[in-house]
Amino acid sequence: MIEAVFGPLVEPECRRMAQRRWTFWARVAGAVPVAGTVLIAAWIFWLYGIFDAKSVPVGVLLGTLVTAEGMVVAAAFLLAPATLAGPLGGENQQ
């Protein structure tokens, strides 16, 4: 069922990731900046709600969304080839 949702490369990729821990940490390092950006935006919205409930920082929201989207696109460009290189390159599982 998981292959139907995520595709045929899920099983070899999960096996490879279980064997090599550095791939997990590389992906975590790619996700931390995006999560930090969204967390900072949520914190700013929370502070605006406490101090000035009548104004909504639309500029902060738009800036955060554009920044997060740019970071995710950059991470996809950097991590996708590395993720697909093993299974498509015929790397054998031991």
PDB file of N, CA and C in Angstrom:
ATOM      1  N   MET A   1       0.820  -1.186   0.000  1.00  0.00           N
ATOM      2  CA  MET A   1       0.000   0.000   0.000  1.00  0.00           C
ATOM      3  C   MET A   1       0.872   1.260   0.000  1.00  0.00           C
ATOM      4  N   ILE A   2       1.980   1.197   0.695  1.00  0.00           N
ATOM      5  CA  ILE A   2       2.833   2.382   0.777  1.00  0.00           C
ATOM      6  C   ILE A   2       3.426   2.727  -0.590  1.00  0.00           C
ATOM      7  N   GLU A   3       3.690   1.696  -1.417  1.00  0.00           N
ATOM      8  CA  GLU A   3       4.200   1.951  -2.756  1.00  0.00           C
ATOM      9  C   GLU A   3       3.157   2.627  -3.636  1.00  0.00           C
ATOM     10  N   ALA A   4       1.895   2.344  -3.400  1.00  0.00           N
ATOM     11  CA  ALA A   4       0.832   2.979  -4.173  1.00  0.00           C
ATOM     12  C   ALA A   4       0.740   4.473  -3.861  1.00  0.00           C
ATOM     13  N   VAL A   5       1.051   4.833  -2.622  1.00  0.00           N
ATOM     14  CA  VAL A   5       0.975   6.241  -2.227  1.00  0.00           C
ATOM     15  C   VAL A   5       2.235   7.002  -2.614  1.00  0.00           C
ATOM     16  N   PHE A   6       3.412   6.423  -2.322  1.00  0.00           N
ATOM     17  CA  PHE A   6       4.670   7.156  -2.493  1.00  0.00           C
ATOM     18  C   PHE A   6       5.487   6.732  -3.707  1.00  0.00           C
ATOM     19  N   GLY A   7       5.134   5.645  -4.352  1.00  0.00           N
ATOM     20  CA  GLY A   7       5.849   5.228  -5.545  1.00  0.00           C
ATOM     21  C   GLY A   7       6.757   4.033  -5.303  1.00  0.00           C
ATOM     22  N   PRO A   8       7.331   3.497  -6.397  1.00  0.00           N
ATOM     23  CA  PRO A   8       8.099   2.265  -6.294  1.00  0.00           C
ATOM     24  C   PRO A   8       9.484   2.417  -5.660  1.00  0.00           C
ATOM     25  N   LEU A   9       9.971   3.641  -5.520  1.00  0.00           N
ATOM     26  CA  LEU A   9      11.308   3.837  -4.957  1.00  0.00           C
ATOM     27  C   LEU A   9      11.320   3.913  -3.433  1.00  0.00           C
ATOM     28  N   VAL A  10      10.149   3.798  -2.820  1.00  0.00           N
ATOM     29  CA  VAL A  10      10.067   3.941  -1.363  1.00  0.00           C
ATOM     30  C   VAL A  10      10.816   2.830  -0.641  1.00  0.00           C
ATOM     31  N   GLU A  11      10.599   1.597  -1.029  1.00  0.00           N
ATOM     32  CA  GLU A  11      11.212   0.476  -0.312  1.00  0.00           C
ATOM     33  C   GLU A  11      12.744   0.498  -0.377  1.00  0.00           C
ATOM     34  N   PRO A  12      13.357   0.630  -1.569  1.00  0.00           N
ATOM     35  CA  PRO A  12      14.827   0.676  -1.571  1.00  0.00           C
ATOM     36  C   PRO A  12      15.391   1.906  -0.871  1.00  0.00           C
ATOM     37  N   GLU A  13      14.679   3.008  -0.951  1.00  0.00           N
ATOM     38  CA  GLU A  13      15.165   4.227  -0.300  1.00  0.00           C
ATOM     39  C   GLU A  13      15.114   4.101   1.217  1.00  0.00           C
ATOM     40  N   CYS A  14      14.069   3.493   1.741  1.00  0.00           N
ATOM     41  CA  CYS A  14      13.972   3.293   3.193  1.00  0.00           C
ATOM     42  C   CYS A  14      15.046   2.329   3.685  1.00  0.00           C
ATOM     43  N   ARG A  15      15.305   1.279   2.913  1.00  0.00           N
ATOM     44  CA  ARG A  15      16.374   0.353   3.297  1.00  0.00           C
ATOM     45  C   ARG A  15      17.723   1.049   3.302  1.00  0.00           C
ATOM     46  N   ARG A  16      17.979   1.837   2.271  1.00  0.00           N
ATOM     47  CA  ARG A  16      19.257   2.537   2.181  1.00  0.00           C
ATOM     48  C   ARG A  16      19.416   3.541   3.310  1.00  0.00           C
ATOM     49  N   MET A  17      18.336   4.222   3.653  1.00  0.00           N
ATOM     50  CA  MET A  17      18.409   5.204   4.725  1.00  0.00           C
ATOM     51  C   MET A  17      18.626   4.531   6.077  1.00  0.00           C
ATOM     52  N   ALA A  18      18.083   3.329   6.254  1.00  0.00           N
ATOM     53  CA  ALA A  18      18.287   2.613   7.506  1.00  0.00           C
ATOM     54  C   ALA A  18      19.735   2.146   7.646  1.00  0.00           C
ATOM     55  N   GLN A  19      20.389   1.898   6.522  1.00  0.00           N
ATOM     56  CA  GLN A  19      21.782   1.455   6.569  1.00  0.00           C
ATOM     57  C   GLN A  19      22.747   2.612   6.811  1.00  0.00           C
ATOM     58  N   ARG A  20      22.450   3.730   6.220  1.00  0.00           N
ATOM     59  CA  ARG A  20      23.354   4.885   6.349  1.00  0.00           C
ATOM     60  C   ARG A  20      22.628   6.011   7.080  1.00  0.00           C
ATOM     61  N   ARG A  21      23.092   6.326   8.246  1.00  0.00           N
ATOM     62  CA  ARG A  21      22.443   7.340   9.077  1.00  0.00           C
ATOM     63  C   ARG A  21      22.677   8.764   8.571  1.00  0.00           C
ATOM     64  N   TRP A  22      23.759   8.989   7.841  1.00  0.00           N
ATOM     65  CA  TRP A  22      24.074  10.356   7.422  1.00  0.00           C
ATOM     66  C   TRP A  22      23.034  10.911   6.464  1.00  0.00           C
ATOM     67  N   THR A  23      22.343  10.037   5.696  1.00  0.00           N
ATOM     68  CA  THR A  23      21.311  10.558   4.789  1.00  0.00           C
ATOM     69  C   THR A  23      20.146  11.146   5.569  1.00  0.00           C
ATOM     70  N   PHE A  24      19.821  10.516   6.692  1.00  0.00           N
ATOM     71  CA  PHE A  24      18.759  11.061   7.547  1.00  0.00           C
ATOM     72  C   PHE A  24      19.160  12.433   8.077  1.00  0.00           C
ATOM     73  N   TRP A  25      20.383  12.546   8.565  1.00  0.00           N
ATOM     74  CA  TRP A  25      20.823  13.822   9.127  1.00  0.00           C
ATOM     75  C   TRP A  25      20.973  14.895   8.057  1.00  0.00           C
ATOM     76  N   ALA A  26      21.300  14.505   6.834  1.00  0.00           N
ATOM     77  CA  ALA A  26      21.361  15.481   5.735  1.00  0.00           C
ATOM     78  C   ALA A  26      19.974  16.034   5.433  1.00  0.00           C
ATOM     79  N   ARG A  27      18.979  15.178   5.484  1.00  0.00           N
ATOM     80  CA  ARG A  27      17.608  15.646   5.239  1.00  0.00           C
ATOM     81  C   ARG A  27      17.096  16.504   6.386  1.00  0.00           C
ATOM     82  N   VAL A  28      17.470  16.136   7.608  1.00  0.00           N
ATOM     83  CA  VAL A  28      17.087  16.957   8.764  1.00  0.00           C
ATOM     84  C   VAL A  28      17.725  18.343   8.650  1.00  0.00           C
ATOM     85  N   ALA A  29      19.002  18.381   8.255  1.00  0.00           N
ATOM     86  CA  ALA A  29      19.685  19.668   8.104  1.00  0.00           C
ATOM     87  C   ALA A  29      19.032  20.523   7.021  1.00  0.00           C
ATOM     88  N   GLY A  30      18.447  19.894   6.025  1.00  0.00           N
ATOM     89  CA  GLY A  30      17.737  20.648   4.999  1.00  0.00           C
ATOM     90  C   GLY A  30      16.380  21.155   5.459  1.00  0.00           C
ATOM     91  N   ALA A  31      15.761  20.469   6.406  1.00  0.00           N
ATOM     92  CA  ALA A  31      14.430  20.855   6.875  1.00  0.00           C
ATOM     93  C   ALA A  31      14.464  21.861   8.014  1.00  0.00           C
ATOM     94  N   VAL A  32      15.548  21.914   8.768  1.00  0.00           N
ATOM     95  CA  VAL A  32      15.625  22.791   9.942  1.00  0.00           C
ATOM     96  C   VAL A  32      15.468  24.279   9.586  1.00  0.00           C
ATOM     97  N   PRO A  33      16.115  24.807   8.547  1.00  0.00           N
ATOM     98  CA  PRO A  33      15.925  26.228   8.241  1.00  0.00           C
ATOM     99  C   PRO A  33      14.482  26.589   7.887  1.00  0.00           C
ATOM    100  N   VAL A  34      13.795  25.714   7.149  1.00  0.00           N
ATOM    101  CA  VAL A  34      12.395  25.987   6.804  1.00  0.00           C
ATOM    102  C   VAL A  34      11.534  25.969   8.056  1.00  0.00           C
ATOM    103  N   ALA A  35      11.740  24.971   8.908  1.00  0.00           N
ATOM    104  CA  ALA A  35      10.974  24.890  10.151  1.00  0.00           C
ATOM    105  C   ALA A  35      11.251  26.092  11.045  1.00  0.00           C
ATOM    106  N   GLY A  36      12.495  26.532  11.087  1.00  0.00           N
ATOM    107  CA  GLY A  36      12.837  27.711  11.879  1.00  0.00           C
ATOM    108  C   GLY A  36      12.158  28.970  11.361  1.00  0.00           C
ATOM    109  N   THR A  37      12.100  29.125  10.050  1.00  0.00           N
ATOM    110  CA  THR A  37      11.432  30.287   9.457  1.00  0.00           C
ATOM    111  C   THR A  37       9.951  30.302   9.805  1.00  0.00           C
ATOM    112  N   VAL A  38       9.297  29.168   9.682  1.00  0.00           N
ATOM    113  CA  VAL A  38       7.874  29.095  10.005  1.00  0.00           C
ATOM    114  C   VAL A  38       7.646  29.314  11.502  1.00  0.00           C
ATOM    115  N   LEU A  39       8.526  28.792  12.338  1.00  0.00           N
ATOM    116  CA  LEU A  39       8.414  28.980  13.779  1.00  0.00           C
ATOM    117  C   LEU A  39       8.567  30.451  14.165  1.00  0.00           C
ATOM    118  N   ILE A  40       9.503  31.141  13.542  1.00  0.00           N
ATOM    119  CA  ILE A  40       9.687  32.572  13.811  1.00  0.00           C
ATOM    120  C   ILE A  40       8.459  33.363  13.380  1.00  0.00           C
ATOM    121  N   ALA A  41       7.884  33.004  12.223  1.00  0.00           N
ATOM    122  CA  ALA A  41       6.667  33.696  11.765  1.00  0.00           C
ATOM    123  C   ALA A  41       5.519  33.474  12.738  1.00  0.00           C
ATOM    124  N   ALA A  42       5.362  32.242  13.222  1.00  0.00           N
ATOM    125  CA  ALA A  42       4.301  31.976  14.211  1.00  0.00           C
ATOM    126  C   ALA A  42       4.538  32.757  15.490  1.00  0.00           C
ATOM    127  N   TRP A  43       5.774  32.888  15.888  1.00  0.00           N
ATOM    128  CA  TRP A  43       6.103  33.651  17.087  1.00  0.00           C
ATOM    129  C   TRP A  43       5.755  35.132  16.896  1.00  0.00           C
ATOM    130  N   ILE A  44       6.063  35.686  15.725  1.00  0.00           N
ATOM    131  CA  ILE A  44       5.738  37.091  15.452  1.00  0.00           C
ATOM    132  C   ILE A  44       4.224  37.296  15.467  1.00  0.00           C
ATOM    133  N   PHE A  45       3.462  36.378  14.864  1.00  0.00           N
ATOM    134  CA  PHE A  45       2.007  36.484  14.894  1.00  0.00           C
ATOM    135  C   PHE A  45       1.494  36.419  16.320  1.00  0.00           C
ATOM    136  N   TRP A  46       2.078  35.563  17.136  1.00  0.00           N
ATOM    137  CA  TRP A  46       1.657  35.441  18.529  1.00  0.00           C
ATOM    138  C   TRP A  46       1.928  36.751  19.273  1.00  0.00           C
ATOM    139  N   LEU A  47       3.111  37.329  19.046  1.00  0.00           N
ATOM    140  CA  LEU A  47       3.427  38.601  19.699  1.00  0.00           C
ATOM    141  C   LEU A  47       2.507  39.724  19.242  1.00  0.00           C
ATOM    142  N   TYR A  48       2.202  39.776  17.941  1.00  0.00           N
ATOM    143  CA  TYR A  48       1.268  40.795  17.456  1.00  0.00           C
ATOM    144  C   TYR A  48      -0.100  40.615  18.092  1.00  0.00           C
ATOM    145  N   GLY A  49      -0.531  39.363  18.283  1.00  0.00           N
ATOM    146  CA  GLY A  49      -1.823  39.105  18.911  1.00  0.00           C
ATOM    147  C   GLY A  49      -1.857  39.541  20.361  1.00  0.00           C
ATOM    148  N   ILE A  50      -0.728  39.450  21.054  1.00  0.00           N
ATOM    149  CA  ILE A  50      -0.679  39.857  22.463  1.00  0.00           C
ATOM    150  C   ILE A  50      -0.671  41.377  22.589  1.00  0.00           C
ATOM    151  N   PHE A  51       0.162  42.044  21.792  1.00  0.00           N
ATOM    152  CA  PHE A  51       0.356  43.485  21.964  1.00  0.00           C
ATOM    153  C   PHE A  51      -0.623  44.348  21.169  1.00  0.00           C
ATOM    154  N   ASP A  52      -1.012  43.899  19.976  1.00  0.00           N
ATOM    155  CA  ASP A  52      -1.919  44.701  19.153  1.00  0.00           C
ATOM    156  C   ASP A  52      -2.850  43.756  18.401  1.00  0.00           C
ATOM    157  N   ALA A  53      -3.979  43.462  19.003  1.00  0.00           N
ATOM    158  CA  ALA A  53      -4.897  42.471  18.439  1.00  0.00           C
ATOM    159  C   ALA A  53      -5.605  42.970  17.190  1.00  0.00           C
ATOM    160  N   LYS A  54      -5.614  44.283  16.952  1.00  0.00           N
ATOM    161  CA  LYS A  54      -6.355  44.817  15.803  1.00  0.00           C
ATOM    162  C   LYS A  54      -5.570  44.732  14.493  1.00  0.00           C
ATOM    163  N   SER A  55      -4.258  44.671  14.556  1.00  0.00           N
ATOM    164  CA  SER A  55      -3.478  44.628  13.315  1.00  0.00           C
ATOM    165  C   SER A  55      -2.966  43.217  13.048  1.00  0.00           C
ATOM    166  N   VAL A  56      -2.938  42.880  11.777  1.00  0.00           N
ATOM    167  CA  VAL A  56      -2.432  41.586  11.349  1.00  0.00           C
ATOM    168  C   VAL A  56      -1.220  41.848  10.458  1.00  0.00           C
ATOM    169  N   PRO A  57      -0.077  41.269  10.775  1.00  0.00           N
ATOM    170  CA  PRO A  57       1.130  41.524   9.989  1.00  0.00           C
ATOM    171  C   PRO A  57       1.136  40.745   8.670  1.00  0.00           C
ATOM    172  N   VAL A  58       0.394  41.255   7.676  1.00  0.00           N
ATOM    173  CA  VAL A  58       0.279  40.569   6.391  1.00  0.00           C
ATOM    174  C   VAL A  58       1.637  40.503   5.698  1.00  0.00           C
ATOM    175  N   GLY A  59       2.444  41.542   5.836  1.00  0.00           N
ATOM    176  CA  GLY A  59       3.766  41.535   5.225  1.00  0.00           C
ATOM    177  C   GLY A  59       4.646  40.425   5.770  1.00  0.00           C
ATOM    178  N   VAL A  60       4.550  40.193   7.066  1.00  0.00           N
ATOM    179  CA  VAL A  60       5.328  39.113   7.682  1.00  0.00           C
ATOM    180  C   VAL A  60       4.845  37.769   7.153  1.00  0.00           C
ATOM    181  N   LEU A  61       3.543  37.604   7.021  1.00  0.00           N
ATOM    182  CA  LEU A  61       2.997  36.354   6.508  1.00  0.00           C
ATOM    183  C   LEU A  61       3.452  36.105   5.072  1.00  0.00           C
ATOM    184  N   LEU A  62       3.326  37.104   4.215  1.00  0.00           N
ATOM    185  CA  LEU A  62       3.745  36.938   2.826  1.00  0.00           C
ATOM    186  C   LEU A  62       5.250  36.704   2.714  1.00  0.00           C
ATOM    187  N   GLY A  63       6.028  37.448   3.478  1.00  0.00           N
ATOM    188  CA  GLY A  63       7.472  37.259   3.462  1.00  0.00           C
ATOM    189  C   GLY A  63       7.874  35.874   3.925  1.00  0.00           C
ATOM    190  N   THR A  64       7.204  35.374   4.950  1.00  0.00           N
ATOM    191  CA  THR A  64       7.501  34.041   5.459  1.00  0.00           C
ATOM    192  C   THR A  64       7.134  32.966   4.447  1.00  0.00           C
ATOM    193  N   LEU A  65       5.973  33.112   3.822  1.00  0.00           N
ATOM    194  CA  LEU A  65       5.566  32.119   2.833  1.00  0.00           C
ATOM    195  C   LEU A  65       6.509  32.086   1.637  1.00  0.00           C
ATOM    196  N   VAL A  66       6.911  33.263   1.161  1.00  0.00           N
ATOM    197  CA  VAL A  66       7.841  33.319   0.028  1.00  0.00           C
ATOM    198  C   VAL A  66       9.197  32.746   0.420  1.00  0.00           C
ATOM    199  N   THR A  67       9.673  33.087   1.605  1.00  0.00           N
ATOM    200  CA  THR A  67      10.965  32.569   2.074  1.00  0.00           C
ATOM    201  C   THR A  67      10.922  31.056   2.256  1.00  0.00           C
ATOM    202  N   ALA A  68       9.873  30.554   2.892  1.00  0.00           N
ATOM    203  CA  ALA A  68       9.750  29.110   3.105  1.00  0.00           C
ATOM    204  C   ALA A  68       9.637  28.366   1.780  1.00  0.00           C
ATOM    205  N   GLU A  69       8.883  28.922   0.842  1.00  0.00           N
ATOM    206  CA  GLU A  69       8.751  28.283  -0.460  1.00  0.00           C
ATOM    207  C   GLU A  69      10.090  28.249  -1.195  1.00  0.00           C
ATOM    208  N   GLY A  70      10.818  29.347  -1.145  1.00  0.00           N
ATOM    209  CA  GLY A  70      12.134  29.381  -1.771  1.00  0.00           C
ATOM    210  C   GLY A  70      13.095  28.393  -1.142  1.00  0.00           C
ATOM    211  N   MET A  71      13.048  28.260   0.171  1.00  0.00           N
ATOM    212  CA  MET A  71      13.925  27.309   0.853  1.00  0.00           C
ATOM    213  C   MET A  71      13.560  25.870   0.496  1.00  0.00           C
ATOM    214  N   VAL A  72      12.280  25.583   0.395  1.00  0.00           N
ATOM    215  CA  VAL A  72      11.851  24.229   0.046  1.00  0.00           C
ATOM    216  C   VAL A  72      12.236  23.895  -1.394  1.00  0.00           C
ATOM    217  N   VAL A  73      12.079  24.845  -2.293  1.00  0.00           N
ATOM    218  CA  VAL A  73      12.467  24.608  -3.685  1.00  0.00           C
ATOM    219  C   VAL A  73      13.975  24.396  -3.783  1.00  0.00           C
ATOM    220  N   ALA A  74      14.756  25.189  -3.068  1.00  0.00           N
ATOM    221  CA  ALA A  74      16.213  24.998  -3.078  1.00  0.00           C
ATOM    222  C   ALA A  74      16.592  23.643  -2.495  1.00  0.00           C
ATOM    223  N   ALA A  75      15.939  23.247  -1.420  1.00  0.00           N
ATOM    224  CA  ALA A  75      16.221  21.934  -0.826  1.00  0.00           C
ATOM    225  C   ALA A  75      15.838  20.812  -1.788  1.00  0.00           C
ATOM    226  N   ALA A  76      14.735  20.975  -2.506  1.00  0.00           N
ATOM    227  CA  ALA A  76      14.330  19.950  -3.469  1.00  0.00           C
ATOM    228  C   ALA A  76      15.353  19.832  -4.590  1.00  0.00           C
ATOM    229  N   PHE A  77      15.861  20.959  -5.066  1.00  0.00           N
ATOM    230  CA  PHE A  77      16.876  20.917  -6.113  1.00  0.00           C
ATOM    231  C   PHE A  77      18.160  20.258  -5.614  1.00  0.00           C
ATOM    232  N   LEU A  78      18.495  20.459  -4.350  1.00  0.00           N
ATOM    233  CA  LEU A  78      19.730  19.895  -3.818  1.00  0.00           C
ATOM    234  C   LEU A  78      19.601  18.428  -3.411  1.00  0.00           C
ATOM    235  N   LEU A  79      18.473  18.056  -2.821  1.00  0.00           N
ATOM    236  CA  LEU A  79      18.338  16.712  -2.259  1.00  0.00           C
ATOM    237  C   LEU A  79      17.742  15.684  -3.209  1.00  0.00           C
ATOM    238  N   ALA A  80      16.939  16.094  -4.173  1.00  0.00           N
ATOM    239  CA  ALA A  80      16.289  15.131  -5.066  1.00  0.00           C
ATOM    240  C   ALA A  80      17.292  14.319  -5.884  1.00  0.00           C
ATOM    241  N   PRO A  81      18.294  14.925  -6.505  1.00  0.00           N
ATOM    242  CA  PRO A  81      19.247  14.096  -7.260  1.00  0.00           C
ATOM    243  C   PRO A  81      20.005  13.107  -6.370  1.00  0.00           C
ATOM    244  N   ALA A  82      20.355  13.524  -5.177  1.00  0.00           N
ATOM    245  CA  ALA A  82      21.067  12.624  -4.269  1.00  0.00           C
ATOM    246  C   ALA A  82      20.165  11.482  -3.810  1.00  0.00           C
ATOM    247  N   THR A  83      18.896  11.761  -3.626  1.00  0.00           N
ATOM    248  CA  THR A  83      17.953  10.736  -3.191  1.00  0.00           C
ATOM    249  C   THR A  83      17.735   9.692  -4.283  1.00  0.00           C
ATOM    250  N   LEU A  84      17.649  10.143  -5.518  1.00  0.00           N
ATOM    251  CA  LEU A  84      17.375   9.232  -6.621  1.00  0.00           C
ATOM    252  C   LEU A  84      18.622   8.563  -7.187  1.00  0.00           C
ATOM    253  N   ALA A  85      19.798   9.046  -6.849  1.00  0.00           N
ATOM    254  CA  ALA A  85      21.028   8.526  -7.445  1.00  0.00           C
ATOM    255  C   ALA A  85      21.255   7.058  -7.116  1.00  0.00           C
ATOM    256  N   GLY A  86      21.003   6.667  -5.889  1.00  0.00           N
ATOM    257  CA  GLY A  86      21.231   5.267  -5.504  1.00  0.00           C
ATOM    258  C   GLY A  86      20.296   4.284  -6.179  1.00  0.00           C
ATOM    259  N   PRO A  87      18.989   4.439  -6.011  1.00  0.00           N
ATOM    260  CA  PRO A  87      18.073   3.464  -6.632  1.00  0.00           C
ATOM    261  C   PRO A  87      18.137   3.457  -8.160  1.00  0.00           C
ATOM    262  N   LEU A  88      18.260   4.603  -8.771  1.00  0.00           N
ATOM    263  CA  LEU A  88      18.297   4.640 -10.227  1.00  0.00           C
ATOM    264  C   LEU A  88      19.648   4.247 -10.788  1.00  0.00           C
ATOM    265  N   GLY A  89      20.690   4.372  -9.984  1.00  0.00           N
ATOM    266  CA  GLY A  89      22.022   4.006 -10.434  1.00  0.00           C
ATOM    267  C   GLY A  89      22.326   2.528 -10.294  1.00  0.00           C
ATOM    268  N   GLY A  90      21.370   1.749  -9.812  1.00  0.00           N
ATOM    269  CA  GLY A  90      21.563   0.312  -9.688  1.00  0.00           C
ATOM    270  C   GLY A  90      22.362  -0.081  -8.456  1.00  0.00           C
ATOM    271  N   GLU A  91      22.292   0.728  -7.414  1.00  0.00           N
ATOM    272  CA  GLU A  91      22.998   0.386  -6.179  1.00  0.00           C
ATOM    273  C   GLU A  91      22.391  -0.868  -5.577  1.00  0.00           C
ATOM    274  N   ASN A  92      23.215  -1.833  -5.263  1.00  0.00           N
ATOM    275  CA  ASN A  92      22.733  -3.107  -4.724  1.00  0.00           C
ATOM    276  C   ASN A  92      22.587  -3.021  -3.217  1.00  0.00           C
ATOM    277  N   GLN A  93      21.511  -3.634  -2.727  1.00  0.00           N
ATOM    278  CA  GLN A  93      21.292  -3.730  -1.287  1.00  0.00           C
ATOM    279  C   GLN A  93      22.004  -4.986  -0.773  1.00  0.00           C
ATOM    280  N   GLN A  94      22.613  -4.901   0.384  1.00  0.00           N
ATOM    281  CA  GLN A  94      23.342  -6.043   0.936  1.00  0.00           C
ATOM    282  C   GLN A  94      22.574  -6.689   2.048  1.00  0.00           C
TER     283      GLN A  94
END
